[in-house]
Short mmCIF file of C-alpha atoms in Angstrom, two decimals:
data_model
loop_
_atom_site.label_atom_id
_atom_site.label_comp_id
_atom_site.label_asym_id
_atom_site.label_seq_id
_atom_site.Cartn_x
_atom_site.Cartn_y
_atom_site.Cartn_z
CA MET A 222 64.06 89.43 113.56
CA TYR A 223 62.17 91.77 111.27
CA LEU A 224 61.81 92.51 107.58
CA LYS A 225 62.02 95.97 106.05
CA GLY A 226 59.81 97.23 103.26
CA VAL A 227 56.77 95.04 103.98
CA PHE A 228 53.53 95.74 105.81
CA TYR A 229 54.66 94.13 109.06
CA GLY A 230 57.93 94.47 110.91
CA ASP A 231 59.32 98.03 110.92
CA LYS A 232 56.87 99.60 113.37
CA GLU A 233 56.86 96.52 115.58
CA TYR A 234 60.65 96.58 115.80
CA LYS A 235 60.71 100.27 116.76
CA LEU A 236 58.06 99.68 119.43
CA THR A 237 60.12 96.81 120.82
CA LEU A 238 63.18 99.05 121.12
CA LYS A 239 61.11 101.67 122.93
CA VAL A 240 59.61 99.18 125.38
CA MET A 241 62.97 97.54 126.08
CA SER A 242 64.56 100.94 126.67
CA ILE A 243 61.93 101.87 129.26
CA MET A 244 62.67 98.58 131.04
CA GLY A 245 66.38 99.34 131.05
CA ARG A 246 67.10 96.50 128.64
CA LYS A 247 68.25 96.22 125.04
CA LEU A 248 68.26 93.58 122.33
CA CYS A 249 71.43 91.52 122.12
CA GLY A 250 71.21 91.27 118.34
CA VAL A 251 68.98 91.91 115.34
CA PHE A 252 68.38 90.11 112.06
CA GLU A 253 67.12 92.80 109.68
CA LEU A 254 66.62 92.37 105.96
CA ASP A 255 65.11 94.33 103.06
CA SER A 256 62.33 92.20 101.62
CA SER A 257 59.13 92.34 99.58
CA THR A 258 55.83 90.50 99.46
CA ASP A 259 56.32 89.36 95.86
CA GLY A 260 59.92 88.21 96.00
CA ARG A 261 62.85 87.40 98.25
CA ALA A 262 66.12 89.00 99.24
CA SER A 263 69.31 87.96 97.49
CA ASP A 264 71.30 85.12 99.00
CA ASP A 265 74.25 87.45 99.63
CA ASP A 266 72.11 89.94 101.57
CA PHE A 267 70.49 87.16 103.58
CA GLU A 268 73.82 85.56 104.51
CA ALA A 269 75.32 88.92 105.47
CA ALA A 270 72.38 89.61 107.81
CA TRP A 271 72.72 86.13 109.31
CA LYS A 272 76.45 86.52 109.98
CA ARG A 273 75.77 89.72 111.91
CA PHE A 274 73.00 88.07 113.93
CA ALA A 275 74.14 84.51 114.75
CA PRO A 276 77.23 85.37 116.89
CA THR A 277 75.00 87.22 119.41
CA MET A 278 73.75 83.79 120.64
CA PRO A 279 70.26 84.93 121.76
CA GLN A 280 68.23 83.01 124.34
CA GLY A 281 65.08 83.91 122.44
CA VAL A 282 64.12 85.48 119.12
CA ILE A 283 61.02 87.61 118.49
CA VAL A 284 59.97 87.01 114.89
CA PHE A 285 58.42 90.13 113.35
CA GLY A 286 58.28 88.67 109.86
CA SER A 287 55.35 88.64 107.49
CA PRO A 288 54.17 85.18 106.34
CA ILE A 289 56.38 85.36 103.24
CA GLU A 290 59.37 83.51 101.82
CA ASP A 291 62.13 85.41 103.65
CA THR A 292 60.53 84.70 107.03
CA LYS A 293 60.42 81.00 106.23
CA ARG A 294 64.08 81.16 105.12
CA PHE A 295 65.02 82.69 108.45
CA LEU A 296 63.17 80.02 110.44
CA MET A 297 64.74 77.24 108.36
CA LYS A 298 68.19 78.72 108.89
CA PHE A 299 67.56 79.27 112.59
CA LEU A 300 66.32 75.74 113.18
CA GLY A 301 69.23 74.29 111.24
CA SER A 302 71.79 76.04 113.43
CA ASN A 303 73.27 73.79 116.13
CA GLU A 304 74.54 76.86 118.02
CA LEU A 305 71.07 78.41 118.32
CA ARG A 306 69.07 75.22 118.72
CA GLY A 307 68.30 75.86 122.39
CA ALA A 308 66.87 79.35 121.87
CA TYR A 309 63.16 80.09 122.13
CA ILE A 310 61.21 81.33 119.12
CA LEU A 311 58.61 83.96 120.09
CA ILE A 312 55.93 84.32 117.45
CA PRO A 313 52.93 86.71 117.29
CA SER A 314 49.63 85.22 116.17
CA MET A 315 50.09 86.62 112.66
CA LEU A 316 52.63 83.89 111.82
CA GLN A 317 50.97 81.08 113.72
CA TYR A 318 48.77 79.84 110.90
CA ALA A 319 51.50 80.00 108.23
CA ILE A 320 53.87 77.95 110.39
CA ILE A 321 51.38 75.31 111.48
CA ASN A 322 49.32 74.98 108.31
CA SER A 323 51.90 75.65 105.55
CA TRP A 324 55.50 75.34 106.73
CA MET A 325 55.36 72.59 109.32
CA LYS A 326 56.52 69.72 107.08
CA GLU A 327 59.56 71.66 105.88
CA LEU A 328 60.43 72.91 109.37
CA ALA A 329 60.16 69.42 110.82
CA VAL A 330 63.06 68.30 108.62
CA LYS A 331 65.33 70.64 110.57
CA ASN A 332 66.22 70.46 114.27
CA PHE A 333 62.71 71.51 115.19
CA VAL A 334 62.11 71.62 118.95
CA PRO A 335 58.36 72.29 119.29
CA GLU A 336 58.49 73.10 123.02
CA ARG A 337 60.74 76.06 122.24
CA VAL A 338 58.06 77.78 120.17
CA ILE A 339 55.99 80.32 122.15
CA LEU A 340 53.06 82.08 120.47
CA THR A 341 50.70 84.86 121.47
CA GLY A 342 47.08 85.39 120.54
CA PRO A 343 43.92 87.34 121.40
CA SER A 344 41.80 84.35 122.46
CA PRO A 345 42.14 81.36 124.78
CA LEU A 346 42.53 77.91 123.26
CA ALA A 347 39.46 75.80 122.62
CA ASN A 348 40.62 73.14 125.09
CA ASP A 349 41.51 75.55 127.91
CA ASN A 350 38.85 74.57 130.43
CA GLU A 351 40.03 77.16 132.93
CA TYR A 352 37.55 79.60 131.38
CA ILE A 353 33.80 79.37 131.85
CA ALA A 354 33.33 80.99 128.43
CA VAL A 355 35.46 78.31 126.75
CA ARG A 356 33.41 75.54 128.36
CA LYS A 357 30.28 77.23 127.02
CA PHE A 358 31.92 77.48 123.58
CA GLN A 359 32.69 73.76 123.65
CA THR A 360 29.02 72.99 124.25
CA ASP A 361 27.76 75.39 121.58
CA MET A 362 30.34 74.44 118.95
CA GLY A 363 29.98 70.72 119.65
CA LYS A 364 26.25 70.94 118.93
CA TYR A 365 26.86 73.04 115.82
CA LEU A 366 29.47 70.67 114.32
CA GLU A 367 27.37 67.63 115.11
CA LYS A 368 24.60 69.12 113.00
CA ASN A 369 26.51 71.13 110.37
CA GLY A 370 30.09 69.79 110.35
CA LYS A 371 29.64 67.96 107.04
CA LEU A 372 28.03 70.84 105.13
CA ASN A 373 29.64 72.96 102.39
CA GLY A 374 32.35 70.43 101.68
CA HIS A 375 33.66 70.37 105.26
CA ASN A 376 34.44 67.21 107.17
CA TYR A 377 34.50 68.45 110.76
CA GLU A 378 33.75 66.00 113.54
CA LYS A 379 32.02 67.11 116.73
CA GLY A 380 35.28 67.37 118.67
CA HIS A 381 37.38 68.81 115.82
CA PHE A 382 38.51 71.81 117.86
CA TYR A 383 40.03 69.54 120.54
CA GLN A 384 42.41 67.78 118.13
CA HIS A 385 43.24 70.80 115.94
CA SER A 386 44.26 73.66 118.22
CA THR A 387 44.76 76.27 115.50
CA ASP A 388 41.32 75.67 114.01
CA GLY A 389 39.88 75.59 117.51
CA GLU A 390 41.44 78.92 118.43
CA LEU A 391 39.94 80.54 115.33
CA MET A 392 36.57 79.01 116.22
CA VAL A 393 36.80 80.48 119.73
CA HIS A 394 37.65 83.88 118.25
CA GLY A 395 34.70 83.73 115.87
CA TRP A 396 32.38 82.58 118.66
CA ILE A 397 33.47 85.55 120.82
CA VAL A 398 32.81 87.95 117.93
CA GLY A 399 29.36 86.43 117.52
CA GLU A 400 28.61 86.77 121.23
CA VAL A 401 29.64 90.44 121.16
CA LEU A 402 27.50 91.19 118.11
CA TRP A 403 24.56 89.41 119.71
CA ARG A 404 24.82 91.71 122.71
CA THR A 405 24.80 94.80 120.48
CA LEU A 406 21.37 93.74 119.24
CA GLY A 407 19.83 93.57 122.69
CA SER A 408 17.81 96.81 122.52
CA ARG A 409 15.06 97.51 119.96
CA GLU A 410 15.48 101.27 120.37
CA LEU A 411 19.04 101.05 119.08
CA LEU A 412 17.96 99.15 115.98
CA CYS A 413 15.56 101.77 114.61
CA ASN A 414 18.10 102.88 111.98
CA ARG A 415 21.72 102.39 110.94
CA THR A 416 23.04 105.65 112.42
CA THR A 417 21.55 104.99 115.84
CA TYR A 418 22.97 101.48 115.87
CA ILE A 419 26.49 102.61 114.88
CA ASN A 420 26.48 105.38 117.50
CA SER A 421 25.40 102.89 120.16
CA LEU A 422 28.52 100.80 119.55
CA TYR A 423 30.63 103.60 121.08
CA ASN A 424 28.28 104.55 123.88
CA GLN A 425 30.61 103.44 126.72
CA ARG A 426 30.38 99.79 125.77
CA ARG A 427 32.06 96.85 127.48
CA TYR A 428 31.00 93.28 126.78
CA VAL A 429 31.23 90.57 129.44
CA ILE A 430 31.01 87.02 128.11
CA ASP A 431 31.03 84.91 131.24
CA ASP A 432 34.66 85.39 132.41
CA LEU A 433 35.95 87.09 129.23
CA VAL A 434 35.80 90.88 128.93
CA ILE A 435 35.83 92.75 125.60
CA GLY A 436 36.14 96.53 125.46
CA ASP A 437 36.21 99.50 126.14
CA PHE A 438 34.47 101.31 123.31
CA GLY A 439 33.76 105.03 123.67
CA GLY A 440 33.21 108.07 121.46
CA GLU A 441 33.53 111.79 122.12
CA CYS A 442 33.35 112.81 125.79
CA GLU A 443 32.02 116.01 127.35
CA GLY A 444 34.05 118.07 129.83
CA LYS A 445 36.18 116.05 132.23
CA ALA A 446 34.34 112.76 131.75
CA GLY A 447 37.55 111.09 130.57
CA GLN A 448 39.38 112.09 133.76
CA ARG A 449 36.56 110.54 135.76
CA GLY A 450 36.74 107.11 134.16
CA ALA A 451 34.90 107.36 130.85
CA ALA A 452 36.35 105.69 127.74
CA CYS A 453 36.91 108.54 125.27
CA LYS A 454 37.73 108.02 121.59
CA CYS A 455 38.47 104.41 122.42
CA ASN A 456 38.10 101.50 120.03
CA GLN A 457 39.95 98.94 122.12
CA GLY A 458 38.94 95.30 122.01
CA GLY A 459 40.26 92.63 124.33
CA ASN A 460 42.66 93.52 127.13
CA VAL A 461 44.24 90.09 127.50
CA VAL A 462 47.11 88.45 125.62
CA TYR A 463 47.20 84.64 125.76
CA MET A 464 50.54 82.83 125.48
CA LYS A 465 50.74 79.30 124.08
CA ARG A 466 53.50 76.81 123.48
CA MET A 467 53.74 74.19 120.78
CA GLY A 468 53.87 70.61 122.05
CA THR A 469 55.50 67.51 120.61
CA ASP A 470 52.09 66.65 119.17
CA ARG A 471 52.35 69.86 117.08
CA ASN A 472 49.28 71.20 118.88
CA LEU A 473 49.17 74.33 121.01
CA HIS A 474 48.93 74.26 124.80
CA PRO A 475 48.40 77.10 127.31
CA VAL A 476 51.58 78.45 128.90
CA LYS A 477 51.48 78.25 132.70
CA GLU A 478 51.06 81.78 134.07
CA GLY A 479 51.09 82.93 130.45
CA VAL A 480 48.07 85.24 130.52
CA VAL A 481 48.94 88.95 130.49
CA THR A 482 46.26 91.54 131.20
CA LEU A 483 46.43 95.13 130.03
CA ALA A 484 44.94 97.76 132.33
CA SER A 485 41.35 98.32 131.22
CA SER A 486 41.50 101.93 132.41
CA ARG A 487 43.94 102.77 129.62
CA CYS A 488 43.00 102.84 125.97
CA TYR A 489 45.60 101.67 123.47
CA THR A 490 49.05 100.35 124.22
CA ASN A 491 50.85 103.59 123.37
CA LEU A 492 49.79 104.84 126.81
CA LEU A 493 51.23 101.78 128.51
CA GLN A 494 54.73 101.62 129.97
CA LEU A 495 56.48 98.43 130.96
CA TYR A 496 58.90 98.53 133.86
CA ALA A 497 61.87 96.27 134.50
CA PRO A 498 60.66 93.13 136.31
CA LEU A 499 62.27 91.59 139.37
CA ASN A 500 62.58 87.92 138.46
CA GLY A 501 63.24 85.99 141.65
CA ILE A 502 64.32 82.39 142.19
CA MET A 503 63.51 80.36 145.30
CA PHE A 504 64.96 76.89 145.91
CA ARG A 505 62.92 73.91 147.06
CA LEU A 506 65.39 71.37 148.46
CA GLU A 507 64.03 67.91 147.72
CA ASP A 508 66.26 66.15 150.29
CA ASN A 509 65.60 68.52 153.20
CA PRO A 510 62.04 68.29 154.64
CA LEU A 511 62.52 71.32 156.89
CA ALA A 512 63.76 73.45 154.00
CA GLN A 513 60.77 72.29 151.94
CA ARG A 514 58.34 73.47 154.62
CA ILE A 515 60.13 76.81 154.82
CA ALA A 516 59.93 77.17 151.03
CA GLU A 517 56.21 76.39 151.02
CA GLU A 518 55.49 78.95 153.74
CA TYR A 519 57.68 81.54 152.02
CA ARG A 520 55.91 80.93 148.71
CA ASP A 521 52.47 81.24 150.31
CA GLY A 522 53.42 84.56 151.88
CA ALA A 523 55.03 85.92 148.72
CA SER A 524 52.02 84.91 146.60
CA LEU A 525 50.18 88.00 147.87
CA VAL A 526 52.64 90.31 146.10
CA VAL A 527 53.85 88.18 143.18
CA GLY A 528 52.83 89.44 139.73
CA LYS A 529 49.54 88.17 138.34
CA GLY A 530 50.08 89.25 134.74
CA GLN A 531 48.75 92.80 135.13
CA LEU A 532 51.16 94.92 133.11
CA GLY A 533 52.33 98.09 134.80
CA GLN A 534 54.35 99.45 137.68
CA GLY A 535 52.52 97.50 140.37
CA ASP A 536 53.06 94.07 138.83
CA ARG A 537 56.82 93.66 138.57
CA PHE A 538 57.79 90.98 141.09
CA PHE A 539 57.83 87.38 139.85
CA LEU A 540 59.02 84.43 141.95
CA HIS A 541 59.87 81.06 140.40
CA GLU A 542 60.43 77.88 142.39
CA LEU A 543 63.43 75.71 141.45
CA ASN A 544 63.71 72.11 142.63
CA SER A 545 67.17 70.94 143.65
CA THR A 546 69.08 68.72 146.04
CA SER A 547 71.17 70.35 148.75
CA SER A 548 74.43 69.47 146.98
CA ALA A 549 73.42 70.82 143.57
CA THR A 550 72.06 74.31 144.26
CA LYS A 551 74.92 76.24 142.69
CA HIS A 552 75.03 74.00 139.62
CA ASN A 553 71.28 74.35 139.10
CA MET A 554 71.52 78.10 139.57
CA LEU A 555 74.20 78.34 136.87
CA GLU A 556 72.01 76.29 134.53
CA GLU A 557 68.98 78.46 135.31
CA VAL A 558 70.70 81.72 134.36
CA LYS A 559 71.43 80.20 130.97
CA GLU A 560 67.68 79.87 130.40
CA ARG A 561 66.23 83.04 131.92
CA VAL A 562 67.11 86.41 133.40
CA VAL A 563 67.40 86.04 137.18
CA THR A 564 67.37 89.26 139.21
CA ALA A 565 67.72 87.84 142.71
CA VAL A 566 67.56 84.73 144.88
CA PHE A 567 65.11 84.52 147.80
CA GLY A 568 64.44 82.03 150.58
CA VAL A 569 66.63 79.11 151.62
CA VAL A 570 70.30 79.26 150.53
CA ASP A 571 73.53 77.45 151.34
CA ASP A 572 77.19 78.50 151.40
CA ALA A 573 77.75 77.39 147.80
CA LEU A 574 75.00 79.69 146.54
CA LEU A 575 76.20 82.61 148.63
CA SER A 576 79.65 82.26 147.06
CA MET A 577 78.19 83.52 143.74
CA THR A 578 79.34 87.13 143.73
CA ASP A 579 77.50 87.99 140.50
CA MET A 580 74.07 87.11 141.93
CA THR A 581 71.92 89.23 144.26
CA PHE A 582 70.44 87.61 147.38
CA ILE A 583 67.53 89.31 149.13
CA ASP A 584 67.04 88.38 152.80
CA PRO A 585 68.52 84.87 152.41
CA ILE A 586 67.64 82.12 154.88
CA PRO A 587 70.79 80.00 155.52
CA LEU A 588 70.59 76.26 156.14
CA THR A 589 72.62 76.75 159.33
CA PRO A 590 73.27 79.87 161.44
CA ARG A 591 75.89 82.15 159.96
CA LEU A 592 77.03 85.73 160.41
CA LYS A 593 75.93 88.54 158.15
CA HIS A 594 77.36 88.05 154.67
CA PRO A 595 79.88 90.83 153.95
CA GLY A 596 79.15 91.05 150.23
CA ARG A 597 77.29 94.03 148.77
CA ASN A 598 75.22 91.57 146.73
CA VAL A 599 73.50 90.20 149.87
CA LEU A 600 70.68 92.35 151.28
CA HIS A 601 69.52 91.53 154.82
CA LEU A 602 65.99 92.66 155.68
CA SER A 603 65.50 90.48 158.77
CA PRO A 604 67.63 90.92 161.93
CA THR A 605 71.02 89.23 161.53
CA ILE A 606 72.33 86.65 163.98
CA GLU A 607 74.72 89.29 165.38
CA GLN A 608 71.75 91.54 166.19
CA GLN A 609 69.74 88.69 167.67
CA ILE A 610 72.66 87.56 169.85
CA PHE A 611 73.13 91.12 171.12
CA VAL A 612 69.46 91.46 172.09
CA MET A 613 69.39 88.02 173.71
CA VAL A 614 72.52 88.65 175.79
CA GLU A 615 71.55 92.21 176.75
CA ARG A 616 67.89 91.61 177.62
CA VAL A 617 67.88 88.01 178.87
CA VAL A 618 71.29 86.54 179.71
CA VAL A 619 73.14 89.34 181.53
CA PRO A 620 70.22 90.48 183.76
CA ASN A 621 69.39 86.90 184.83
CA SER A 622 72.69 84.99 185.08
CA TRP A 623 75.04 84.86 188.10
CA GLY A 624 78.14 83.48 186.45
CA SER A 625 79.61 82.36 183.19
CA VAL A 626 77.28 81.29 180.39
CA HIS A 627 77.80 78.00 178.57
CA ALA A 628 77.46 78.22 174.74
CA ILE A 629 76.73 75.38 172.30
CA VAL A 630 76.87 76.17 168.56
CA ARG A 631 75.95 74.18 165.46
CA SER A 632 76.97 76.16 162.39
CA SER A 633 79.15 76.26 159.28
CA ASP A 634 80.63 79.46 160.73
CA VAL A 635 81.45 78.40 164.31
CA ARG A 636 84.62 80.50 164.56
CA GLY A 637 82.82 83.68 163.52
CA ILE A 638 79.90 83.12 165.89
CA LYS A 639 82.27 82.38 168.78
CA SER A 640 84.08 85.66 168.14
CA VAL A 641 80.78 87.60 168.11
CA LEU A 642 79.68 85.93 171.35
CA ARG A 643 82.91 86.83 173.17
CA LYS A 644 82.81 90.45 171.96
CA THR A 645 79.12 90.78 172.85
CA PHE A 646 79.54 89.39 176.37
CA TRP A 647 82.57 91.60 176.94
CA ALA A 648 80.77 94.73 175.70
CA LEU A 649 77.71 94.07 177.89
CA GLY A 650 79.56 93.04 181.03
CA GLY A 651 78.73 89.34 180.86
CA SER A 652 80.95 86.29 181.00
CA LEU A 653 81.16 83.56 178.35
CA GLY A 654 82.39 80.31 179.84
CA ALA A 655 82.51 76.89 178.19
CA PHE A 656 82.05 76.78 174.42
CA ASP A 657 81.10 73.58 172.57
CA GLU A 658 80.68 72.88 168.86
CA VAL A 659 78.32 70.18 167.53
CA THR A 660 77.86 68.79 164.03
CA ASP A 661 74.55 68.22 162.25
CA SER A 662 74.48 64.57 163.32
CA GLU A 663 75.32 65.19 166.99
CA SER A 664 72.91 65.94 169.82
CA VAL A 665 73.23 68.79 172.30
CA LYS A 666 71.64 66.78 175.13
CA SER A 667 74.89 65.37 176.51
CA LEU A 668 76.49 68.84 176.53
CA LEU A 669 73.75 70.60 178.48
CA PRO A 670 74.91 71.59 182.00
CA HIS A 671 72.92 70.60 185.07
CA SER A 672 72.44 74.21 186.15
CA GLY A 673 72.98 77.80 185.06
CA PHE A 674 72.46 79.46 181.70
CA VAL A 675 73.25 77.77 178.40
CA LEU A 676 73.07 79.54 175.03
CA VAL A 677 72.35 77.12 172.15
CA ILE A 678 72.66 78.32 168.55
CA GLY A 679 71.57 76.07 165.70
CA LEU A 680 68.84 73.87 167.13
CA THR A 681 67.49 70.90 165.17
CA GLU A 682 64.06 69.34 165.58
CA ALA A 683 65.65 66.45 167.50
CA ASP A 684 67.32 68.92 169.89
CA ILE A 685 63.98 70.54 170.67
CA THR A 686 62.41 67.20 171.64
CA GLU A 687 65.34 66.32 173.93
CA MET A 688 65.41 69.75 175.56
CA LEU A 689 61.69 69.64 176.23
CA SER A 690 62.14 66.44 178.23
CA ILE A 691 64.74 68.18 180.43
CA LEU A 692 62.65 71.32 180.84
CA THR A 693 59.63 69.24 181.84
CA ILE A 694 61.67 68.00 184.81
CA THR A 695 63.24 71.33 185.78
CA GLY A 696 60.23 73.51 184.98
CA GLU A 697 62.51 76.26 183.66
CA CYS A 698 62.18 78.52 180.62
CA VAL A 699 63.58 78.74 177.12
CA TYR A 700 64.07 82.02 175.26
CA LEU A 701 64.24 81.70 171.49
CA CYS A 702 65.55 83.94 168.75
CA TYR A 703 64.07 82.77 165.48
CA SER A 704 65.38 82.81 161.92
CA SER A 705 63.22 80.33 159.96
CA MET A 706 65.75 77.52 159.40
CA TRP A 707 67.38 77.51 162.82
CA HIS A 708 66.91 78.59 166.44
CA CYS A 709 69.16 79.97 169.12
CA CYS A 710 68.01 79.80 172.70
CA THR A 711 69.03 80.40 176.27
CA VAL A 712 68.03 77.85 178.84
CA SER A 713 68.00 78.48 182.59
CA LEU A 714 68.56 75.17 184.38
#
């Protein structure tokens, strides 16, 4: 949403189109309206713009409207629409104060869902104790309000910034400005006259306030200084954008993983390019302890490469964990794609998930052994079960067996695995003898032969315990091929 003919909206909309284009995306719809700061658009023009916009059914709306009447009309109309009630409202800090301080009572009459309002700003919230600088602010501002909170007609209590997030955010911003200015006064030589002081502000300045960083500030550069890391003609302040959500208490709260950092080596956003992100989903199955452990290990490994909020080409992979039961994975996946863009699914999957032909799966880990998925939407990075069976038979079974090999399989694709086994043994000159199928609740112990080679595919934890007791007696070996959720092994008895 943006308004034409006012001081805010046109340029922001054009920049959004440019950024989305670079990412390979486009807006699904636009509410655009000619407006003015001293009046409002006609009802006919407003309704015509709304009728073009509403049928696009957006998941989220970026509001590039000035804090004027037409912007409030749009928000009132948006919040009163049952069809668009579930969409997120994305608001830059410019509108934050108008909404919270001036329009809140009127908006609350409509179907206002506070948790759907996401805002951005240049400073952390006053109650965000993650930052050392904020904790220092709380101490400084608490002392100040205790002493001066009742002066000049104010009625601020010591902890005012805790209960009033918008006021608190402005206080944090003012405190940061004061800390920066204090640091500019740190050298007597630079205070000898006004010109010297002003020039010093652009003498490769960067201000570190505990764990907050402000800058770079740089003037004219000589030669190739800019190519070697100097900040040239740069008047850039903070490099971090803080995202907040509105709670049911009408206060603001930090968004989890909602801090985005701009590269400090680049001055101004017109040099920055955003690239299409890879938004991954990983399931955590609440009713499957083994799958939960796999998900935790997968998440820990992926955390080394998952995006940390550094905008740019190197920070494009984001992995979100989705809780589900084993029987509801597909349903939860369908609900998830209604809420966010999902590029691919990683980690543990089941047959129901893999049946989704319009979703990409990257190196999926099946709940039970299964052959390579034939779909082009499934990318296998790890060796498939066909490849592992081939290596096991070629390198272990055929050179060491003197007869037919017994096979025991636990899988949702028993017929396919049996076919691969027979073809593999035939191609490599081996002999596949007895073939048994077991269900998830059955044990392989009673099917194990007293001697010879047995190939077991789809081991459970209970199977491993039972096989160890047999191997302790025989003293023989087990060869395993491993694929996270399941094992296949050959046992020489």
